């Protein structure tokens, strides 16, 4: 069962027998992880050093690799001369792939692959391991370090699967935090008032403004946040150190409290978090996962998407002056971290903060940022001012939108908003209680297909509003959901209905991504090992489970334009002319030299001369990074065979087939 994002209905779809497996493989970060050259090199160096250390001690090198994935780390150990290697992998398709990769590299006689979770491994003559290992290598980390259960994995291994005086790779990890002030980032978590006109303001309910969200990590490519958009209020602080060797017990629940000096004045709103791995026992090899400004060589810092950095929103904002002492409190349980700055009068916070206002449950950080976007809001207000009058009957069809409140504040007679989702209904209801003093706004909880004239008090709607934003619409072309709803609502609309926005466009541009292409590029070879069998598996999984266009927040992923932008599809929302199927084809001339590795798609919406975009927010300049909207995701079509392109010599062909159930895009590069 799936939701069709165009018609908004649940549908049965026949999928491959192993669709769920393929989807998990396709959405994993295996390929990106294997493209991480620094990670591969430092694991390799630590493994070689560990095996040589055992040799120097006159001990056999018995290696256990937990979470082997493709078997890369096990192959490193086998080729470095390990006496035995057991590779543990609990995900069956990946374990089978590891066996194929190991065989392809001629190491099948040296590595034993076990399809189990590490905590289920047995030791003994008939066990998964004949005897306990003395070298453990594991890569079981995520952006939050411990979110994949790393603490329990290492603790169990040291206690039950390893000999005394063993070597663990990595041997330790340090978690760093830095307190930040940033109006930009705060707008991804806290809803602010929206100013419509003098004396007319949409005020967030008190339960919204007093709620600072959940403790869940907001993972981002932190190096791409503009340096002038945040102020560092402290230097980086090491808040947790985990030893994985067994010399020191691993605490599953821990609290860190330390007074740290502020280096600037401001509001303590946010914590930036990253971590560093000590790869060897001696502390000669480190893997730093921090943003560029804390890297030893920022200009050549490794790009990676499988590990990013984390933003945490503090449950209480504290104002400080430079030189003040800040009492930073950090917590972790077995799987997650959270932070607070507690005043002396407060009791120690031990439980992870939770959202009580529904906003952080219903809306993503990007959606909250969208609602706080002053430029975007002002454009919608400008559109509405052109059509709203004291006799206007308005209908809004967007999930959790503030457009109904804009229309009401501008003097509409009645405003209806369709909110069939329970959480969005309750959130909008709380807004109504604080902002609809004249009882103008009414929530309709029905699905659009079930509406009747009685739902609109027997009046015709003369202003139809949308952003358009729908929770289930993640790809740019799914703006056609509004196009479909526009046709469905025709019986309730006045003949002279004004539709905001009036037109929609699906736009594309050919680009050269600096790094993002790696997540879909074949690995081929890593540290001298042939990984083509893995490439075959991942490409098959992507072809079965993934749409041809993937959503990504491109402000985090630099790219330059290789063509002018071109309109692929245009929609006239003023007319009820929804089309169930069509085909479009054309050409995109290449206008700049580079490597064409993707095509980016986004949408723009117009009412007369006012335009709202989910794509570039500044004019596109050749050979300069495109400045993307930070509160929207764009669609990315990765070119299957990236090619070097030259203006006047190459063009990009495109073809779009659309039906109500499926949309396919094809882009191909050819010489003129």
XYZ file of C-alpha atoms in Angstrom:
672
model
C 0.000 0.000 0.000
C 1.349 3.423 -0.966
C 0.023 6.991 -1.228
C -0.193 8.412 -4.725
C 1.208 11.944 -4.215
C -0.667 13.351 -7.224
C -4.205 12.229 -6.428
C -3.560 11.897 -2.675
C -5.059 8.415 -2.369
C -3.790 5.114 -1.062
C -3.138 2.556 -3.788
C -1.965 -1.024 -4.031
C 1.238 -1.390 -6.024
C 2.822 -4.673 -7.102
C 6.497 -4.630 -6.138
C 9.438 -6.976 -6.420
C 9.356 -9.805 -3.856
C 12.390 -8.288 -2.120
C 11.407 -4.638 -2.632
C 11.901 -3.728 1.048
C 15.412 -5.178 1.012
C 16.295 -3.324 -2.179
C 14.856 -0.096 -0.780
C 16.983 -0.382 2.361
C 20.091 -1.002 0.254
C 19.302 1.848 -2.131
C 18.676 4.340 0.698
C 21.740 3.289 2.673
C 25.024 5.158 2.496
C 27.156 2.159 1.530
C 28.406 3.723 -1.727
C 29.137 7.107 -0.180
C 30.945 5.373 2.688
C 33.152 3.474 0.244
C 33.937 6.703 -1.636
C 35.241 8.109 1.677
C 38.952 7.887 0.891
C 40.090 9.209 4.270
C 37.952 6.691 6.139
C 39.256 3.810 4.035
C 42.894 4.867 4.347
C 42.784 5.343 8.107
C 40.993 2.055 8.783
C 43.543 0.367 6.517
C 46.489 1.959 8.322
C 45.090 1.033 11.757
C 44.429 -2.567 10.662
C 47.964 -2.987 9.304
C 49.406 -1.524 12.504
C 47.290 -3.831 14.704
C 48.302 -6.975 12.832
C 51.971 -5.974 12.941
C 51.622 -5.355 16.692
C 50.340 -8.907 17.194
C 53.211 -10.221 15.099
C 55.707 -8.276 17.228
C 54.163 -9.842 20.368
C 54.396 -13.312 18.880
C 50.626 -13.671 18.920
C 48.406 -14.820 16.039
C 46.286 -12.028 14.561
C 42.647 -13.109 14.964
C 40.339 -10.473 13.527
C 36.620 -9.948 14.084
C 34.947 -7.445 11.752
C 31.534 -6.334 13.020
C 29.155 -4.852 10.452
C 31.379 -5.873 7.553
C 29.128 -4.483 4.805
C 30.962 -5.193 1.558
C 33.763 -6.982 3.425
C 36.269 -4.202 2.717
C 37.758 -4.026 6.224
C 37.951 -7.830 6.428
C 39.798 -7.936 3.118
C 42.231 -5.325 4.411
C 42.932 -7.572 7.397
C 43.292 -10.724 5.302
C 45.675 -9.095 2.840
C 47.684 -7.604 5.727
C 48.395 -11.122 6.990
C 45.745 -11.859 9.627
C 45.722 -15.504 10.681
C 41.923 -15.601 10.799
C 39.154 -13.199 9.877
C 35.472 -13.520 10.821
C 33.175 -10.974 9.159
C 29.836 -10.408 10.862
C 26.896 -8.925 8.912
C 23.228 -9.188 9.904
C 21.638 -7.859 6.674
C 21.302 -10.872 4.361
C 21.574 -9.192 0.921
C 24.678 -7.301 2.011
C 26.218 -10.410 3.606
C 25.727 -12.250 0.297
C 27.321 -9.316 -1.517
C 30.291 -9.437 0.897
C 30.809 -13.109 0.045
C 30.754 -12.296 -3.678
C 33.181 -9.369 -3.269
C 35.536 -11.442 -1.104
C 35.506 -14.255 -3.673
C 36.065 -11.812 -6.525
C 39.216 -10.618 -4.737
C 40.482 -14.173 -4.175
C 40.152 -14.094 -0.395
C 37.258 -16.507 0.162
C 39.557 -19.018 1.862
C 40.769 -16.464 4.394
C 37.506 -14.819 5.522
C 34.445 -16.383 7.123
C 31.216 -14.404 6.671
C 28.599 -14.932 9.393
C 24.998 -13.791 8.881
C 24.229 -12.659 12.434
C 24.082 -9.677 14.726
C 27.327 -9.519 16.685
C 25.532 -10.012 19.996
C 24.366 -13.431 18.714
C 27.827 -14.721 17.780
C 29.039 -17.854 19.505
C 32.604 -18.840 20.443
C 33.978 -22.387 20.575
C 34.909 -25.374 18.410
C 31.412 -25.463 16.868
C 30.819 -21.707 17.151
C 30.928 -18.811 14.742
C 34.416 -18.053 16.057
C 36.638 -21.036 16.910
C 38.189 -18.939 19.641
C 38.007 -15.360 20.831
C 39.471 -12.699 18.572
C 42.246 -10.331 19.615
C 41.641 -7.619 17.023
C 38.231 -6.031 16.654
C 37.464 -3.762 13.732
C 34.030 -2.168 13.537
C 32.373 0.657 11.635
C 28.993 0.982 13.311
C 28.730 4.771 13.562
C 26.249 7.328 12.315
C 26.114 11.137 12.359
C 25.259 11.007 16.072
C 28.075 8.458 16.625
C 25.997 6.150 18.817
C 22.687 6.021 16.937
C 23.354 2.579 15.422
C 23.994 1.012 18.817
C 27.771 1.393 18.810
C 28.068 1.460 22.618
C 26.380 -1.897 23.179
C 28.191 -3.405 20.188
C 31.652 -2.597 21.582
C 30.714 -3.443 25.161
C 29.367 -6.878 24.220
C 32.312 -7.649 21.931
C 34.917 -6.814 24.578
C 33.111 -8.855 27.217
C 32.227 -11.968 25.196
C 34.118 -12.089 21.899
C 37.622 -10.718 22.564
C 40.674 -11.889 24.461
C 42.292 -9.736 27.174
C 44.841 -7.249 25.867
C 43.071 -7.028 22.544
C 43.298 -4.263 19.954
C 40.131 -2.404 19.033
C 39.748 -0.317 15.860
C 38.797 2.423 16.509
C 39.965 2.419 20.103
C 38.068 5.502 21.266
C 35.808 8.379 20.242
C 35.400 11.957 21.427
C 32.220 14.005 21.029
C 32.616 17.763 20.623
C 30.047 20.523 21.110
C 30.055 24.240 20.354
C 27.400 26.715 21.493
C 26.060 28.910 18.712
C 23.769 31.863 18.102
C 22.097 31.917 14.682
C 18.853 33.661 13.667
C 18.934 31.628 10.428
C 19.188 28.233 12.106
C 16.700 29.157 14.843
C 14.111 29.700 12.106
C 14.326 25.976 11.332
C 13.034 25.147 14.791
C 10.965 28.006 16.260
C 7.957 29.636 14.598
C 8.006 33.435 14.692
C 5.205 36.004 14.156
C 4.271 36.814 10.555
C 3.654 40.528 9.938
C 0.879 41.091 7.403
C 0.312 44.843 7.703
C 0.532 47.466 10.479
C -1.363 46.064 13.453
C -2.031 42.754 11.680
C 0.215 39.912 12.825
C -0.100 36.124 12.834
C 1.025 35.197 16.331
C 2.194 31.634 17.066
C 0.318 30.117 20.032
C 2.053 30.210 23.401
C 2.488 26.431 23.433
C 4.391 26.809 20.145
C 6.694 29.661 21.183
C 7.469 27.996 24.514
C 8.315 24.653 22.891
C 11.833 24.247 21.573
C 11.144 20.927 19.906
C 12.481 17.467 20.512
C 16.037 16.449 21.270
C 16.378 14.685 17.920
C 19.479 15.521 15.930
C 19.160 17.770 12.871
C 21.914 16.463 10.626
C 23.390 18.818 8.032
C 26.468 19.467 5.928
C 27.604 22.026 8.493
C 30.465 23.310 6.355
C 27.895 24.698 3.913
C 26.187 26.948 6.462
C 27.451 30.452 5.572
C 29.983 31.597 8.160
C 28.261 34.969 8.487
C 24.969 33.294 9.468
C 26.074 32.153 12.931
C 28.149 33.382 15.865
C 30.357 31.035 17.875
C 29.701 31.744 21.541
C 32.222 29.177 22.834
C 35.195 27.265 21.575
C 34.598 23.560 20.843
C 34.258 21.503 24.043
C 34.827 17.759 24.405
C 31.688 16.571 26.202
C 32.028 12.779 26.023
C 34.898 10.360 25.582
C 34.180 6.702 24.895
C 36.855 4.034 25.221
C 36.004 0.925 23.185
C 38.894 -1.257 24.401
C 37.363 -2.433 27.681
C 39.977 -0.689 29.821
C 37.219 1.657 30.935
C 33.557 0.693 31.160
C 31.150 2.260 28.684
C 28.340 4.169 30.380
C 24.996 3.743 28.611
C 23.555 6.799 30.378
C 25.862 9.665 31.199
C 25.725 13.355 32.112
C 28.408 15.948 31.441
C 28.325 19.331 33.213
C 30.996 21.941 32.716
C 31.319 25.687 32.975
C 32.783 27.094 29.786
C 33.668 30.713 29.012
C 31.729 32.564 26.337
C 33.933 34.110 23.668
C 31.220 36.451 22.352
C 27.957 38.003 23.444
C 24.683 36.568 22.225
C 21.842 34.127 22.794
C 22.775 30.509 23.466
C 20.266 28.863 21.116
C 21.986 25.981 19.377
C 24.677 23.358 19.839
C 26.827 22.173 16.945
C 28.071 18.606 17.426
C 30.658 16.387 15.731
C 33.022 13.622 16.753
C 36.577 12.353 16.318
C 37.709 8.702 16.225
C 41.045 7.545 17.625
C 41.751 4.778 15.151
C 44.729 3.065 16.838
C 45.655 2.261 20.428
C 48.571 4.712 20.531
C 46.719 7.783 19.290
C 48.738 8.257 16.101
C 45.793 8.005 13.684
C 42.690 10.179 14.030
C 39.578 10.509 11.904
C 37.955 13.918 12.398
C 34.314 14.207 11.353
C 33.999 17.888 12.197
C 33.122 20.763 9.850
C 35.853 22.339 7.762
C 36.687 25.042 10.296
C 37.925 22.446 12.827
C 39.760 20.266 10.314
C 43.579 20.291 10.343
C 43.588 20.966 6.566
C 40.269 22.662 5.740
C 40.994 23.077 2.024
C 41.359 19.321 1.494
C 38.884 18.116 4.115
C 37.147 14.887 3.116
C 33.571 15.270 1.879
C 31.157 12.665 3.185
C 27.404 12.250 3.364
C 27.153 9.027 5.387
C 28.422 10.975 8.388
C 27.503 14.636 8.678
C 27.393 16.983 11.658
C 24.556 17.567 14.084
C 22.510 20.560 15.201
C 20.704 20.423 18.551
C 18.211 23.088 19.608
C 18.543 24.061 23.251
C 15.336 23.717 25.315
C 15.964 27.094 26.951
C 17.636 30.115 25.330
C 20.116 31.888 27.615
C 21.573 35.343 26.922
C 25.290 35.765 27.696
C 27.997 38.391 27.427
C 31.571 37.760 26.367
C 33.525 36.357 29.314
C 30.489 34.910 31.101
C 30.590 31.341 32.365
C 28.071 29.058 30.647
C 27.017 25.852 32.366
C 26.724 23.434 29.476
C 25.028 20.154 30.259
C 25.217 17.217 27.843
C 23.484 13.873 28.111
C 23.475 10.595 26.269
C 21.628 7.340 26.529
C 22.406 4.206 24.530
C 21.396 5.714 21.197
C 21.177 9.504 21.339
C 22.512 12.807 22.687
C 20.865 15.975 23.952
C 22.010 19.265 25.451
C 20.862 22.041 27.757
C 22.115 25.178 29.466
C 20.581 25.080 32.900
C 20.210 28.034 35.204
C 21.276 27.604 38.803
C 17.675 27.555 39.991
C 16.732 24.678 37.700
C 16.900 21.033 38.543
C 19.168 18.831 36.475
C 17.462 17.789 33.239
C 17.782 14.035 32.795
C 15.112 13.148 30.254
C 15.295 13.911 26.566
C 13.122 16.954 25.679
C 9.970 16.231 23.676
C 7.672 18.361 21.528
C 4.330 19.279 23.119
C 3.127 21.820 20.553
C 2.672 19.481 17.526
C 4.643 21.797 15.215
C 7.827 19.744 15.551
C 5.794 16.579 15.021
C 3.961 17.718 11.897
C 6.586 19.952 10.268
C 10.148 19.254 9.198
C 12.876 21.777 9.971
C 12.745 22.928 6.340
C 8.975 23.414 6.550
C 9.324 25.498 9.721
C 11.962 27.558 7.920
C 9.555 27.967 5.005
C 6.868 29.388 7.306
C 9.431 31.806 8.773
C 10.712 32.945 5.369
C 9.932 36.683 5.345
C 10.560 37.149 1.617
C 8.337 34.191 0.728
C 5.573 35.329 3.098
C 5.693 38.879 1.746
C 5.217 37.568 -1.788
C 2.123 35.596 -0.771
C 0.790 38.641 1.067
C 1.344 40.741 -2.079
C -0.568 38.160 -4.144
C -3.448 38.064 -1.663
C -3.755 41.847 -1.465
C -4.617 41.874 -5.165
C -7.663 39.605 -4.792
C -8.944 39.727 -1.193
C -11.992 41.918 -0.558
C -14.584 42.112 2.259
C -16.809 39.726 0.276
C -14.116 37.096 -0.438
C -14.846 33.454 0.353
C -11.483 31.686 0.415
C -10.483 28.040 0.390
C -6.941 26.884 1.207
C -5.657 23.448 0.171
C -2.168 23.042 1.653
C -1.045 21.019 4.649
C -0.636 23.136 7.780
C -0.492 26.413 5.867
C -0.597 29.941 7.286
C -2.261 31.302 4.115
C -5.758 31.141 5.706
C -4.570 33.504 8.443
C -3.062 35.883 5.894
C -6.382 35.962 4.029
C -8.315 36.530 7.253
C -5.998 39.328 8.412
C -6.412 41.001 5.010
C -10.183 41.195 5.467
C -11.728 38.140 3.775
C -15.378 37.396 4.632
C -14.836 33.660 5.213
C -11.824 31.369 4.995
C -12.043 27.587 4.762
C -8.995 25.355 5.074
C -8.888 21.617 4.399
C -6.915 19.759 7.066
C -7.702 16.047 6.922
C -4.517 15.146 8.815
C -5.202 14.911 12.555
C -1.950 16.587 13.637
C -2.223 19.450 11.159
C -5.849 19.937 12.152
C -4.930 20.343 15.810
C -1.997 22.630 15.041
C -4.123 24.955 12.869
C -6.859 24.850 15.508
C -4.386 26.185 18.094
C -3.469 29.008 15.695
C -7.143 29.853 15.209
C -7.659 30.224 18.959
C -4.962 32.923 19.126
C -5.461 34.647 15.758
C -9.076 34.421 14.574
C -10.840 36.904 16.816
C -13.668 37.394 14.269
C -14.348 33.677 13.788
C -13.595 33.848 10.075
C -11.544 30.635 9.625
C -13.172 27.214 9.560
C -11.376 23.890 9.326
C -12.763 21.179 7.039
C -11.548 17.723 8.020
C -12.932 15.868 5.001
C -10.937 14.696 2.025
C -11.503 16.952 -1.023
C -13.302 14.127 -2.874
C -15.907 13.958 -0.092
C -16.836 17.655 0.021
C -20.338 19.001 -0.508
C -21.791 22.489 -0.919
C -22.891 22.401 2.710
C -19.255 22.413 3.784
C -19.014 25.961 2.382
C -22.315 27.237 3.817
C -23.804 27.008 0.312
C -21.479 29.784 -0.896
C -19.152 29.651 -3.873
C -15.420 29.979 -3.296
C -13.993 32.937 -5.184
C -10.372 32.716 -3.937
C -8.568 29.354 -4.047
C -5.236 29.285 -2.204
C -2.285 26.922 -2.054
C 1.440 27.216 -1.372
C 1.436 24.413 -2.701
C 2.790 22.241 0.093
C 1.697 18.677 0.821
C 3.387 16.328 3.270
C 3.315 13.377 0.886
C 4.662 15.361 -2.073
C 8.446 15.108 -2.011
C 9.303 15.401 -5.710
C 9.002 18.723 -7.569
C 6.538 17.509 -10.212
C 4.100 16.464 -7.509
C 2.801 20.042 -7.614
C 0.354 18.325 -9.955
C -1.459 17.295 -6.761
C -2.818 20.838 -6.574
C -3.612 20.739 -10.297
C -5.646 17.586 -9.622
C -7.371 19.143 -6.586
C -8.158 22.269 -8.600
C -10.154 20.141 -11.054
C -11.791 18.164 -8.237
C -12.967 21.345 -6.501
C -14.481 22.896 -9.623
C -18.146 22.401 -8.483
C -17.512 24.602 -5.425
C -15.701 27.423 -7.211
C -17.172 30.632 -8.578
C -16.900 31.148 -12.321
C -14.568 34.091 -11.730
C -12.466 32.345 -9.074
C -8.982 33.746 -8.432
C -6.372 31.046 -7.937
C -3.176 31.793 -6.005
C -0.742 30.940 -7.412
C -2.151 31.103 -10.935
C 0.613 29.277 -12.800
C 3.194 26.624 -11.994
C 6.359 25.558 -13.777
C 8.665 22.574 -13.541
C 12.156 23.818 -14.397
C 15.441 22.020 -15.054
C 19.127 22.851 -15.385
C 22.180 20.719 -16.159
C 24.815 20.884 -13.398
C 28.251 19.790 -12.309
C 28.072 18.664 -8.667
C 31.224 19.057 -6.646
C 30.574 15.970 -4.506
C 26.953 14.815 -4.424
C 27.401 12.668 -7.556
C 29.452 10.244 -5.423
C 26.371 8.846 -3.675
C 25.247 7.267 -6.962
C 28.607 6.714 -8.680
C 30.121 3.207 -8.953
C 32.895 2.645 -6.404
C 34.852 0.267 -8.667
C 37.913 0.098 -6.426
C 38.772 1.013 -2.823
C 42.246 0.615 -1.317
C 43.176 -1.755 -4.130
C 40.136 -4.026 -3.776
C 37.706 -4.706 -6.622
C 34.177 -3.736 -5.550
C 32.349 -4.177 -8.861
C 30.085 -6.864 -7.353
C 28.919 -4.300 -4.830
C 28.329 -1.789 -7.631
C 26.107 -4.338 -9.383
C 24.061 -4.885 -6.207
C 23.585 -1.199 -5.433
C 22.658 -0.297 -9.011
C 20.080 -3.086 -9.131
C 18.608 -1.948 -5.806
C 18.379 1.657 -7.031
C 16.687 0.596 -10.279
C 14.065 -1.388 -8.354
C 13.405 0.847 -5.351
C 14.235 4.441 -6.246
C 12.531 6.996 -8.447
C 14.665 8.397 -11.253
C 14.639 11.805 -9.530
C 15.721 12.043 -5.879
C 14.919 14.908 -3.455
C 17.934 16.662 -1.912
C 18.434 19.996 -0.065
C 20.932 21.381 -2.560
C 22.092 24.331 -0.458
C 24.173 21.649 1.279
C 25.684 20.333 -1.966
C 27.578 22.836 -4.151
C 27.137 22.665 -7.917
C 27.659 24.913 -10.934
C 25.343 25.388 -13.904
C 26.227 23.862 -17.274
C 23.135 25.142 -19.105
C 20.507 27.819 -18.944
C 17.388 26.894 -16.991
C 14.573 25.530 -19.142
C 10.843 25.072 -18.536
C 9.929 21.386 -18.775
C 6.233 21.649 -17.893
C 3.813 24.530 -17.320
C 0.455 24.431 -15.543
C -2.398 26.909 -15.671
C -4.152 26.573 -12.322
C -6.788 29.098 -13.340
C -8.363 26.399 -15.530
C -9.715 22.999 -14.467
C -7.858 21.048 -17.122
C -6.044 18.282 -15.248
C -4.475 15.780 -17.666
C -4.048 12.146 -16.645
C -1.298 11.361 -19.127
C 1.088 13.229 -21.391
C 4.551 13.080 -22.902
C 7.062 15.910 -23.316
C 10.451 15.858 -25.059
C 13.043 18.493 -25.882
C 16.669 19.611 -25.736
C 18.754 21.597 -23.242
C 21.808 23.264 -24.855
C 25.034 23.089 -22.858
C 26.342 26.619 -22.181
C 29.356 26.003 -19.861
C 32.182 23.475 -19.772
C 32.360 20.898 -17.002
C 31.353 17.399 -16.004
C 27.617 16.930 -16.509
C 26.735 14.509 -13.739
C 23.151 15.545 -12.961
C 20.085 17.542 -13.880
C 18.315 19.518 -11.148
C 14.554 20.108 -11.174
C 12.500 22.580 -9.160
C 9.224 24.466 -9.265
C 8.216 28.095 -9.570
C 4.774 29.585 -8.925
C 3.421 32.851 -10.300
C 0.545 35.228 -9.793
C 0.810 38.083 -12.271
C 4.343 39.452 -11.796
C 5.055 37.828 -8.400
C 7.158 34.643 -8.475
C 7.934 32.159 -5.696
C 10.668 29.618 -6.335
C 11.862 26.406 -4.703
C 15.080 26.626 -6.739
C 17.819 29.259 -7.211
C 17.312 32.411 -5.131
C 19.967 34.472 -6.933
C 20.724 34.915 -10.654
C 22.744 31.977 -11.954
C 26.342 32.937 -12.752
C 28.459 30.598 -14.946
C 31.273 28.818 -13.062
C 29.904 29.962 -9.682
C 27.957 27.818 -7.194
C 24.191 28.103 -7.554
C 22.514 29.671 -4.518
C 19.611 27.359 -3.715
C 16.542 27.979 -1.584
C 17.423 26.662 1.897
C 13.868 25.729 2.915
C 13.024 23.431 0.003
C 14.385 20.252 -1.472
C 15.141 20.104 -5.164
C 14.921 17.066 -7.429
C 18.132 15.508 -8.728
C 18.397 13.228 -11.741
C 21.855 11.654 -11.733
C 23.276 11.089 -15.215
C 24.100 7.390 -15.523
C 27.275 8.092 -17.500
C 28.605 11.539 -16.496
C 30.484 13.197 -19.333
C 32.743 16.153 -19.950
C 30.687 18.703 -21.898
C 31.593 21.731 -24.031
C 29.292 24.582 -25.131
C 28.275 24.303 -28.754
C 29.348 20.664 -28.889
C 26.931 18.949 -26.482
C 23.213 19.037 -25.790
C 21.051 17.305 -23.235
C 17.994 15.467 -24.513
C 15.065 14.991 -22.174
C 11.861 13.008 -22.239
C 9.075 12.991 -19.650
C 6.252 10.474 -19.538
C 3.504 11.215 -17.058
C 0.578 9.094 -15.992
C -1.493 9.380 -12.854
C 0.421 6.481 -11.273
C 3.959 6.992 -12.520
C 6.239 9.700 -13.884
C 9.496 8.870 -15.642
C 12.304 11.211 -16.635
C 15.129 10.433 -19.041
C 18.059 12.766 -19.733
C 20.819 11.819 -22.169
C 23.918 13.677 -23.351
C 24.787 13.734 -27.031
C 27.160 15.594 -29.312
C 25.672 17.972 -31.838
